[in-house]
């Protein structure tokens, strides 16, 4: 497929895109785009500074002449769009990742094999604009998908594969609920898996529902592994993207749903990058930033500043750059192109600084997928994922670098293990823990870690069934006696400022308080002042007191476990009171938490990564001052920030500003920090510094 202009570029250069930091542009092509000049498309993408083009291959509509009679060929295509695109991409020095959407097919496949497609209990097929949703357990996904992949890999010199919308679907594109698939394949496979019939309701009141969730997960993961193995058998060198399934790299998507629940959550990009890095355990990752605002308006563009804030968070947490256009670059709204091109060009220049990075955070948050899945079974389900988000915000806004540890990999035997290298693990209402996870966390505490848990952590098993005894033996609490939901008007007494808040004699409590049985050796901090009358004013004085604790703590082996029988993390998410944040982050301890310190005013996230190959540290500062609620515009430049880095040596390079920063003093201060004065920080800054080790 390579023409004479590209013969000097080794094939491995194109194939290895997923092993290095990359800049991808996804063009989600519409049928008429097959007529677009593919040379022009590749040139436009290259001129955006990208090195990877994501291009439609097939599934619903083939963008190449297919010999498979059930795969519809794009009727608006003349010739071979994919063939021309591969040639054009390679001529421009771009790797080409092919996009396959196996989730749907056209009517001719449906009429030939209706049994391959999703049908609900009313016998209706899940169709949308003339396409039919394939069932994970049906022949389209299970067999025909492999034929499509074989045809593509034999015919085209592509460098990677991306799968769109893989898995189960119970609603239409428009969001209308449709119900689960009850096809014969689903019935038979679920019966073999669980010994049960399919659930009639998608909630835990149906005894088959928990098993069905596991079945969905297992069957989708099995299918993904089958497809991955099939690809690797044919073309081991190409990169296969994925999420939780078997893959070479992780690729997610960042977008705005206009109906999402307030308050605005601007941290989705960093959250996804942290998850991908933790789950992937060293795999490359990116989250594609959709150019458009929301699906119904695929051509109304986000502000450039929204994209740059997304990319800054992704880079800061070790992900690559990835930008998603619906259609070709020939868009009516191109306002993001200029700033994104500038960023991509900058990244190309500094690509070497981004290869092989490892996080140097000392703090991790525990990401419990199980809790998300089985939360509806817990007593505090109404808090949703907000405690986790509150803790996430507390760490970001207190400028503490942190990573995730995923429940799905926490019990893995890796070297290093997923918990290794962290001093503190923040377990924010991880209600559902398996015995294996709990044992691993306890061992880590015993070996010297500090675990901080809130709310219902560990009071349920891995499927959300209540436990008689709390799962973590390290925690200073044994069992849960009662969950009180009526703490409005309550406080904790903080006399003597013992909770690290010297200027707050009372700490506000709302929502739940968990009456627990503390361990015998638990140390107690704070005392609950039960709900107080808050009107009329004449009656607003305490009439009853208690000595129930707000913080419990105990040593476990070489480490310490701390438990808060309430939800300061959820309160911080809701109220943003700095006291609540300081209460959480104060427990972490500055000494271990902050390998890097930023001084000066401004909404800044800070992360620290290291390139083992060169020994260089890479500090990112992400500036959130352009974000107010769901408005994203140009951030105010931050001036006069001081950066202190432990273990740094010599001059630093501010890669965005393009300046060299000399340390303010040649010697580190008594806490081990070497200090630098930063120039103005725009949307973000990346500071590269040699390290002492
Ligand atoms: Zn089915």
PDB file of N, CA and C in Angstrom, residues 507-578:
ATOM      1  N   UNK A 507     -17.825  21.151  63.387  1.00  0.00           N
ATOM      2  CA  UNK A 507     -17.775  20.728  61.978  1.00  0.00           C
ATOM      3  C   UNK A 507     -19.167  20.263  61.585  1.00  0.00           C
ATOM      4  N   UNK A 508     -19.659  20.789  60.510  1.00  0.00           N
ATOM      5  CA  UNK A 508     -21.029  20.524  60.060  1.00  0.00           C
ATOM      6  C   UNK A 508     -21.199  19.072  59.600  1.00  0.00           C
ATOM      7  N   UNK A 509     -22.300  18.470  60.007  1.00  0.00           N
ATOM      8  CA  UNK A 509     -22.612  17.104  59.564  1.00  0.00           C
ATOM      9  C   UNK A 509     -24.012  17.091  58.977  1.00  0.00           C
ATOM     10  N   UNK A 510     -24.159  16.435  57.848  1.00  0.00           N
ATOM     11  CA  UNK A 510     -25.478  16.276  57.235  1.00  0.00           C
ATOM     12  C   UNK A 510     -25.590  14.851  56.704  1.00  0.00           C
ATOM     13  N   UNK A 511     -26.813  14.431  56.468  1.00  0.00           N
ATOM     14  CA  UNK A 511     -27.022  13.118  55.840  1.00  0.00           C
ATOM     15  C   UNK A 511     -26.893  11.982  56.831  1.00  0.00           C
ATOM     16  N   UNK A 512     -25.984  11.056  56.524  1.00  0.00           N
ATOM     17  CA  UNK A 512     -25.896   9.809  57.279  1.00  0.00           C
ATOM     18  C   UNK A 512     -24.847   9.866  58.389  1.00  0.00           C
ATOM     19  N   UNK A 513     -25.150   9.192  59.486  1.00  0.00           N
ATOM     20  CA  UNK A 513     -24.118   8.826  60.458  1.00  0.00           C
ATOM     21  C   UNK A 513     -24.253   7.327  60.682  1.00  0.00           C
ATOM     22  N   UNK A 514     -23.114   6.621  60.639  1.00  0.00           N
ATOM     23  CA  UNK A 514     -23.132   5.167  60.755  1.00  0.00           C
ATOM     24  C   UNK A 514     -22.747   4.769  62.178  1.00  0.00           C
ATOM     25  N   UNK A 515     -23.702   4.212  62.895  1.00  0.00           N
ATOM     26  CA  UNK A 515     -23.418   3.731  64.248  1.00  0.00           C
ATOM     27  C   UNK A 515     -22.706   2.394  64.141  1.00  0.00           C
ATOM     28  N   UNK A 516     -21.440   2.392  64.550  1.00  0.00           N
ATOM     29  CA  UNK A 516     -20.608   1.206  64.371  1.00  0.00           C
ATOM     30  C   UNK A 516     -20.084   0.730  65.708  1.00  0.00           C
ATOM     31  N   UNK A 517     -19.576  -0.463  65.666  1.00  0.00           N
ATOM     32  CA  UNK A 517     -18.890  -0.984  66.840  1.00  0.00           C
ATOM     33  C   UNK A 517     -17.395  -0.798  66.623  1.00  0.00           C
ATOM     34  N   UNK A 518     -16.770   0.166  67.337  1.00  0.00           N
ATOM     35  CA  UNK A 518     -15.339   0.384  67.105  1.00  0.00           C
ATOM     36  C   UNK A 518     -14.502  -0.799  67.601  1.00  0.00           C
ATOM     37  N   UNK A 519     -13.341  -0.987  66.982  1.00  0.00           N
ATOM     38  CA  UNK A 519     -12.393  -1.981  67.479  1.00  0.00           C
ATOM     39  C   UNK A 519     -11.908  -1.547  68.862  1.00  0.00           C
ATOM     40  N   UNK A 520     -11.470  -2.522  69.659  1.00  0.00           N
ATOM     41  CA  UNK A 520     -11.093  -2.216  71.046  1.00  0.00           C
ATOM     42  C   UNK A 520      -9.956  -1.217  71.135  1.00  0.00           C
ATOM     43  N   UNK A 521      -9.036  -1.321  70.181  1.00  0.00           N
ATOM     44  CA  UNK A 521      -7.866  -0.434  70.256  1.00  0.00           C
ATOM     45  C   UNK A 521      -8.034   0.830  69.404  1.00  0.00           C
ATOM     46  N   UNK A 522      -9.273   1.154  69.032  1.00  0.00           N
ATOM     47  CA  UNK A 522      -9.490   2.327  68.173  1.00  0.00           C
ATOM     48  C   UNK A 522      -9.267   3.617  68.942  1.00  0.00           C
ATOM     49  N   UNK A 523      -8.558   4.546  68.314  1.00  0.00           N
ATOM     50  CA  UNK A 523      -8.431   5.893  68.875  1.00  0.00           C
ATOM     51  C   UNK A 523      -9.559   6.737  68.298  1.00  0.00           C
ATOM     52  N   UNK A 524     -10.153   7.575  69.144  1.00  0.00           N
ATOM     53  CA  UNK A 524     -11.336   8.337  68.720  1.00  0.00           C
ATOM     54  C   UNK A 524     -11.021   9.818  68.638  1.00  0.00           C
ATOM     55  N   UNK A 525     -11.500  10.432  67.569  1.00  0.00           N
ATOM     56  CA  UNK A 525     -11.334  11.866  67.370  1.00  0.00           C
ATOM     57  C   UNK A 525     -12.700  12.443  67.026  1.00  0.00           C
ATOM     58  N   UNK A 526     -12.976  13.638  67.488  1.00  0.00           N
ATOM     59  CA  UNK A 526     -14.250  14.345  67.284  1.00  0.00           C
ATOM     60  C   UNK A 526     -15.378  13.643  68.068  1.00  0.00           C
ATOM     61  N   UNK A 527     -16.383  14.421  68.433  1.00  0.00           N
ATOM     62  CA  UNK A 527     -17.548  13.844  69.109  1.00  0.00           C
ATOM     63  C   UNK A 527     -18.821  14.375  68.454  1.00  0.00           C
ATOM     64  N   UNK A 528     -19.739  13.481  68.226  1.00  0.00           N
ATOM     65  CA  UNK A 528     -20.979  13.850  67.539  1.00  0.00           C
ATOM     66  C   UNK A 528     -21.883  14.685  68.443  1.00  0.00           C
ATOM     67  N   UNK A 529     -22.282  15.834  67.939  1.00  0.00           N
ATOM     68  CA  UNK A 529     -23.317  16.634  68.587  1.00  0.00           C
ATOM     69  C   UNK A 529     -24.579  16.352  67.772  1.00  0.00           C
ATOM     70  N   UNK A 530     -25.457  15.514  68.304  1.00  0.00           N
ATOM     71  CA  UNK A 530     -26.585  15.017  67.497  1.00  0.00           C
ATOM     72  C   UNK A 530     -27.435  16.164  66.943  1.00  0.00           C
ATOM     73  N   UNK A 531     -28.314  15.869  66.003  1.00  0.00           N
ATOM     74  CA  UNK A 531     -29.080  16.931  65.333  1.00  0.00           C
ATOM     75  C   UNK A 531     -29.684  17.911  66.328  1.00  0.00           C
ATOM     76  N   UNK A 532     -29.468  19.183  66.055  1.00  0.00           N
ATOM     77  CA  UNK A 532     -29.910  20.250  66.947  1.00  0.00           C
ATOM     78  C   UNK A 532     -31.084  20.987  66.317  1.00  0.00           C
ATOM     79  N   UNK A 533     -31.915  21.548  67.177  1.00  0.00           N
ATOM     80  CA  UNK A 533     -33.003  22.387  66.661  1.00  0.00           C
ATOM     81  C   UNK A 533     -32.405  23.598  65.962  1.00  0.00           C
ATOM     82  N   UNK A 534     -32.948  23.938  64.800  1.00  0.00           N
ATOM     83  CA  UNK A 534     -32.445  25.138  64.117  1.00  0.00           C
ATOM     84  C   UNK A 534     -33.541  26.182  63.921  1.00  0.00           C
ATOM     85  N   UNK A 535     -34.552  26.124  64.774  1.00  0.00           N
ATOM     86  CA  UNK A 535     -35.572  27.157  64.782  1.00  0.00           C
ATOM     87  C   UNK A 535     -36.669  26.785  65.763  1.00  0.00           C
ATOM     88  N   UNK A 536     -37.355  27.755  66.283  1.00  0.00           N
ATOM     89  CA  UNK A 536     -37.042  29.180  66.216  1.00  0.00           C
ATOM     90  C   UNK A 536     -35.745  29.492  66.976  1.00  0.00           C
ATOM     91  N   UNK A 537     -35.149  30.671  66.729  1.00  0.00           N
ATOM     92  CA  UNK A 537     -33.830  30.970  67.291  1.00  0.00           C
ATOM     93  C   UNK A 537     -33.747  30.740  68.796  1.00  0.00           C
ATOM     94  N   UNK A 538     -34.836  30.979  69.511  1.00  0.00           N
ATOM     95  CA  UNK A 538     -34.811  30.806  70.970  1.00  0.00           C
ATOM     96  C   UNK A 538     -34.428  29.382  71.368  1.00  0.00           C
ATOM     97  N   UNK A 539     -34.681  28.449  70.488  1.00  0.00           N
ATOM     98  CA  UNK A 539     -34.447  27.041  70.825  1.00  0.00           C
ATOM     99  C   UNK A 539     -33.150  26.487  70.236  1.00  0.00           C
ATOM    100  N   UNK A 540     -32.356  27.356  69.602  1.00  0.00           N
ATOM    101  CA  UNK A 540     -31.152  26.875  68.911  1.00  0.00           C
ATOM    102  C   UNK A 540     -29.973  26.759  69.870  1.00  0.00           C
ATOM    103  N   UNK A 541     -30.064  25.859  70.801  1.00  0.00           N
ATOM    104  CA  UNK A 541     -28.933  25.563  71.686  1.00  0.00           C
ATOM    105  C   UNK A 541     -28.938  24.063  71.926  1.00  0.00           C
ATOM    106  N   UNK A 542     -27.752  23.514  72.192  1.00  0.00           N
ATOM    107  CA  UNK A 542     -27.685  22.052  72.338  1.00  0.00           C
ATOM    108  C   UNK A 542     -28.460  21.580  73.554  1.00  0.00           C
ATOM    109  N   UNK A 543     -29.270  20.578  73.394  1.00  0.00           N
ATOM    110  CA  UNK A 543     -29.982  20.011  74.536  1.00  0.00           C
ATOM    111  C   UNK A 543     -29.570  18.568  74.783  1.00  0.00           C
ATOM    112  N   UNK A 544     -28.788  18.023  73.880  1.00  0.00           N
ATOM    113  CA  UNK A 544     -28.330  16.655  74.085  1.00  0.00           C
ATOM    114  C   UNK A 544     -26.968  16.510  73.407  1.00  0.00           C
ATOM    115  N   UNK A 545     -26.124  15.705  74.003  1.00  0.00           N
ATOM    116  CA  UNK A 545     -24.755  15.556  73.503  1.00  0.00           C
ATOM    117  C   UNK A 545     -24.444  14.068  73.344  1.00  0.00           C
ATOM    118  N   UNK A 546     -23.282  13.751  72.800  1.00  0.00           N
ATOM    119  CA  UNK A 546     -22.878  12.350  72.716  1.00  0.00           C
ATOM    120  C   UNK A 546     -21.361  12.276  72.685  1.00  0.00           C
ATOM    121  N   UNK A 547     -20.836  11.080  72.802  1.00  0.00           N
ATOM    122  CA  UNK A 547     -19.390  10.920  72.596  1.00  0.00           C
ATOM    123  C   UNK A 547     -19.128  10.000  71.401  1.00  0.00           C
ATOM    124  N   UNK A 548     -20.090   9.930  70.492  1.00  0.00           N
ATOM    125  CA  UNK A 548     -19.902   9.093  69.297  1.00  0.00           C
ATOM    126  C   UNK A 548     -18.818   9.713  68.415  1.00  0.00           C
ATOM    127  N   UNK A 549     -17.933   8.887  67.873  1.00  0.00           N
ATOM    128  CA  UNK A 549     -16.744   9.428  67.193  1.00  0.00           C
ATOM    129  C   UNK A 549     -17.021   9.903  65.769  1.00  0.00           C
ATOM    130  N   UNK A 550     -16.204  10.866  65.322  1.00  0.00           N
ATOM    131  CA  UNK A 550     -16.229  11.299  63.929  1.00  0.00           C
ATOM    132  C   UNK A 550     -15.097  10.679  63.126  1.00  0.00           C
ATOM    133  N   UNK A 551     -14.020  10.331  63.844  1.00  0.00           N
ATOM    134  CA  UNK A 551     -12.873   9.684  63.193  1.00  0.00           C
ATOM    135  C   UNK A 551     -12.382   8.584  64.132  1.00  0.00           C
ATOM    136  N   UNK A 552     -12.178   7.412  63.576  1.00  0.00           N
ATOM    137  CA  UNK A 552     -11.592   6.305  64.329  1.00  0.00           C
ATOM    138  C   UNK A 552     -10.295   5.913  63.634  1.00  0.00           C
ATOM    139  N   UNK A 553      -9.337   5.480  64.440  1.00  0.00           N
ATOM    140  CA  UNK A 553      -8.039   5.188  63.850  1.00  0.00           C
ATOM    141  C   UNK A 553      -7.355   4.106  64.668  1.00  0.00           C
ATOM    142  N   UNK A 554      -6.587   3.272  64.022  1.00  0.00           N
ATOM    143  CA  UNK A 554      -5.792   2.276  64.760  1.00  0.00           C
ATOM    144  C   UNK A 554      -4.586   1.854  63.933  1.00  0.00           C
ATOM    145  N   UNK A 555      -3.589   1.386  64.656  1.00  0.00           N
ATOM    146  CA  UNK A 555      -2.417   0.831  63.970  1.00  0.00           C
ATOM    147  C   UNK A 555      -2.755  -0.579  63.525  1.00  0.00           C
ATOM    148  N   UNK A 556      -2.175  -0.969  62.397  1.00  0.00           N
ATOM    149  CA  UNK A 556      -2.344  -2.341  61.915  1.00  0.00           C
ATOM    150  C   UNK A 556      -1.004  -2.727  61.313  1.00  0.00           C
ATOM    151  N   UNK A 557      -0.274  -3.603  61.981  1.00  0.00           N
ATOM    152  CA  UNK A 557       1.087  -3.918  61.538  1.00  0.00           C
ATOM    153  C   UNK A 557       1.920  -2.648  61.553  1.00  0.00           C
ATOM    154  N   UNK A 558       2.588  -2.391  60.425  1.00  0.00           N
ATOM    155  CA  UNK A 558       3.432  -1.194  60.317  1.00  0.00           C
ATOM    156  C   UNK A 558       2.637   0.035  59.893  1.00  0.00           C
ATOM    157  N   UNK A 559       1.374  -0.157  59.565  1.00  0.00           N
ATOM    158  CA  UNK A 559       0.604   0.940  58.990  1.00  0.00           C
ATOM    159  C   UNK A 559      -0.522   1.419  59.886  1.00  0.00           C
ATOM    160  N   UNK A 560      -1.421   2.178  59.303  1.00  0.00           N
ATOM    161  CA  UNK A 560      -2.529   2.753  60.053  1.00  0.00           C
ATOM    162  C   UNK A 560      -3.780   2.739  59.200  1.00  0.00           C
ATOM    163  N   UNK A 561      -4.910   2.466  59.837  1.00  0.00           N
ATOM    164  CA  UNK A 561      -6.190   2.523  59.141  1.00  0.00           C
ATOM    165  C   UNK A 561      -7.088   3.517  59.864  1.00  0.00           C
ATOM    166  N   UNK A 562      -7.718   4.372  59.082  1.00  0.00           N
ATOM    167  CA  UNK A 562      -8.555   5.454  59.621  1.00  0.00           C
ATOM    168  C   UNK A 562      -9.946   5.299  59.031  1.00  0.00           C
ATOM    169  N   UNK A 563     -10.955   5.488  59.866  1.00  0.00           N
ATOM    170  CA  UNK A 563     -12.316   5.320  59.368  1.00  0.00           C
ATOM    171  C   UNK A 563     -13.198   6.481  59.829  1.00  0.00           C
ATOM    172  N   UNK A 564     -13.969   7.015  58.892  1.00  0.00           N
ATOM    173  CA  UNK A 564     -14.921   8.090  59.198  1.00  0.00           C
ATOM    174  C   UNK A 564     -16.329   7.566  58.946  1.00  0.00           C
ATOM    175  N   UNK A 565     -17.133   7.428  60.010  1.00  0.00           N
ATOM    176  CA  UNK A 565     -18.458   6.814  59.856  1.00  0.00           C
ATOM    177  C   UNK A 565     -19.503   7.802  59.327  1.00  0.00           C
ATOM    178  N   UNK A 566     -19.131   8.582  58.384  1.00  0.00           N
ATOM    179  CA  UNK A 566     -20.009   9.566  57.748  1.00  0.00           C
ATOM    180  C   UNK A 566     -19.404   9.921  56.399  1.00  0.00           C
ATOM    181  N   UNK A 567     -19.872  10.990  55.760  1.00  0.00           N
ATOM    182  CA  UNK A 567     -19.481  11.262  54.376  1.00  0.00           C
ATOM    183  C   UNK A 567     -18.975  12.697  54.187  1.00  0.00           C
ATOM    184  N   UNK A 568     -17.799  13.010  54.754  1.00  0.00           N
ATOM    185  CA  UNK A 568     -17.244  14.350  54.511  1.00  0.00           C
ATOM    186  C   UNK A 568     -16.958  14.560  53.023  1.00  0.00           C
ATOM    187  N   UNK A 569     -16.641  13.463  52.316  1.00  0.00           N
ATOM    188  CA  UNK A 569     -16.353  13.536  50.883  1.00  0.00           C
ATOM    189  C   UNK A 569     -17.604  13.952  50.102  1.00  0.00           C
ATOM    190  N   UNK A 570     -18.731  13.345  50.472  1.00  0.00           N
ATOM    191  CA  UNK A 570     -19.995  13.728  49.828  1.00  0.00           C
ATOM    192  C   UNK A 570     -20.360  15.168  50.167  1.00  0.00           C
ATOM    193  N   UNK A 571     -20.144  15.569  51.424  1.00  0.00           N
ATOM    194  CA  UNK A 571     -20.440  16.952  51.811  1.00  0.00           C
ATOM    195  C   UNK A 571     -19.558  17.935  51.038  1.00  0.00           C
ATOM    196  N   UNK A 572     -18.306  17.559  50.833  1.00  0.00           N
ATOM    197  CA  UNK A 572     -17.435  18.461  50.071  1.00  0.00           C
ATOM    198  C   UNK A 572     -17.916  18.565  48.625  1.00  0.00           C
ATOM    199  N   UNK A 573     -18.342  17.455  48.077  1.00  0.00           N
ATOM    200  CA  UNK A 573     -18.856  17.477  46.699  1.00  0.00           C
ATOM    201  C   UNK A 573     -20.039  18.432  46.595  1.00  0.00           C
ATOM    202  N   UNK A 574     -20.902  18.383  47.604  1.00  0.00           N
ATOM    203  CA  UNK A 574     -22.114  19.196  47.544  1.00  0.00           C
ATOM    204  C   UNK A 574     -21.850  20.659  47.904  1.00  0.00           C
ATOM    205  N   UNK A 575     -21.071  20.864  48.985  1.00  0.00           N
ATOM    206  CA  UNK A 575     -20.995  22.212  49.566  1.00  0.00           C
ATOM    207  C   UNK A 575     -19.697  22.960  49.254  1.00  0.00           C
ATOM    208  N   UNK A 576     -18.647  22.235  48.927  1.00  0.00           N
ATOM    209  CA  UNK A 576     -17.328  22.857  48.658  1.00  0.00           C
ATOM    210  C   UNK A 576     -16.818  23.694  49.823  1.00  0.00           C
ATOM    211  N   UNK A 577     -17.077  23.276  51.046  1.00  0.00           N
ATOM    212  CA  UNK A 577     -16.528  24.016  52.192  1.00  0.00           C
ATOM    213  C   UNK A 577     -15.076  23.585  52.424  1.00  0.00           C
ATOM    214  N   UNK A 578     -14.151  24.542  52.385  1.00  0.00           N
ATOM    215  CA  UNK A 578     -12.733  24.182  52.518  1.00  0.00           C
ATOM    216  C   UNK A 578     -12.421  23.389  53.793  1.00  0.00           C
TER     217      UNK A 578
END
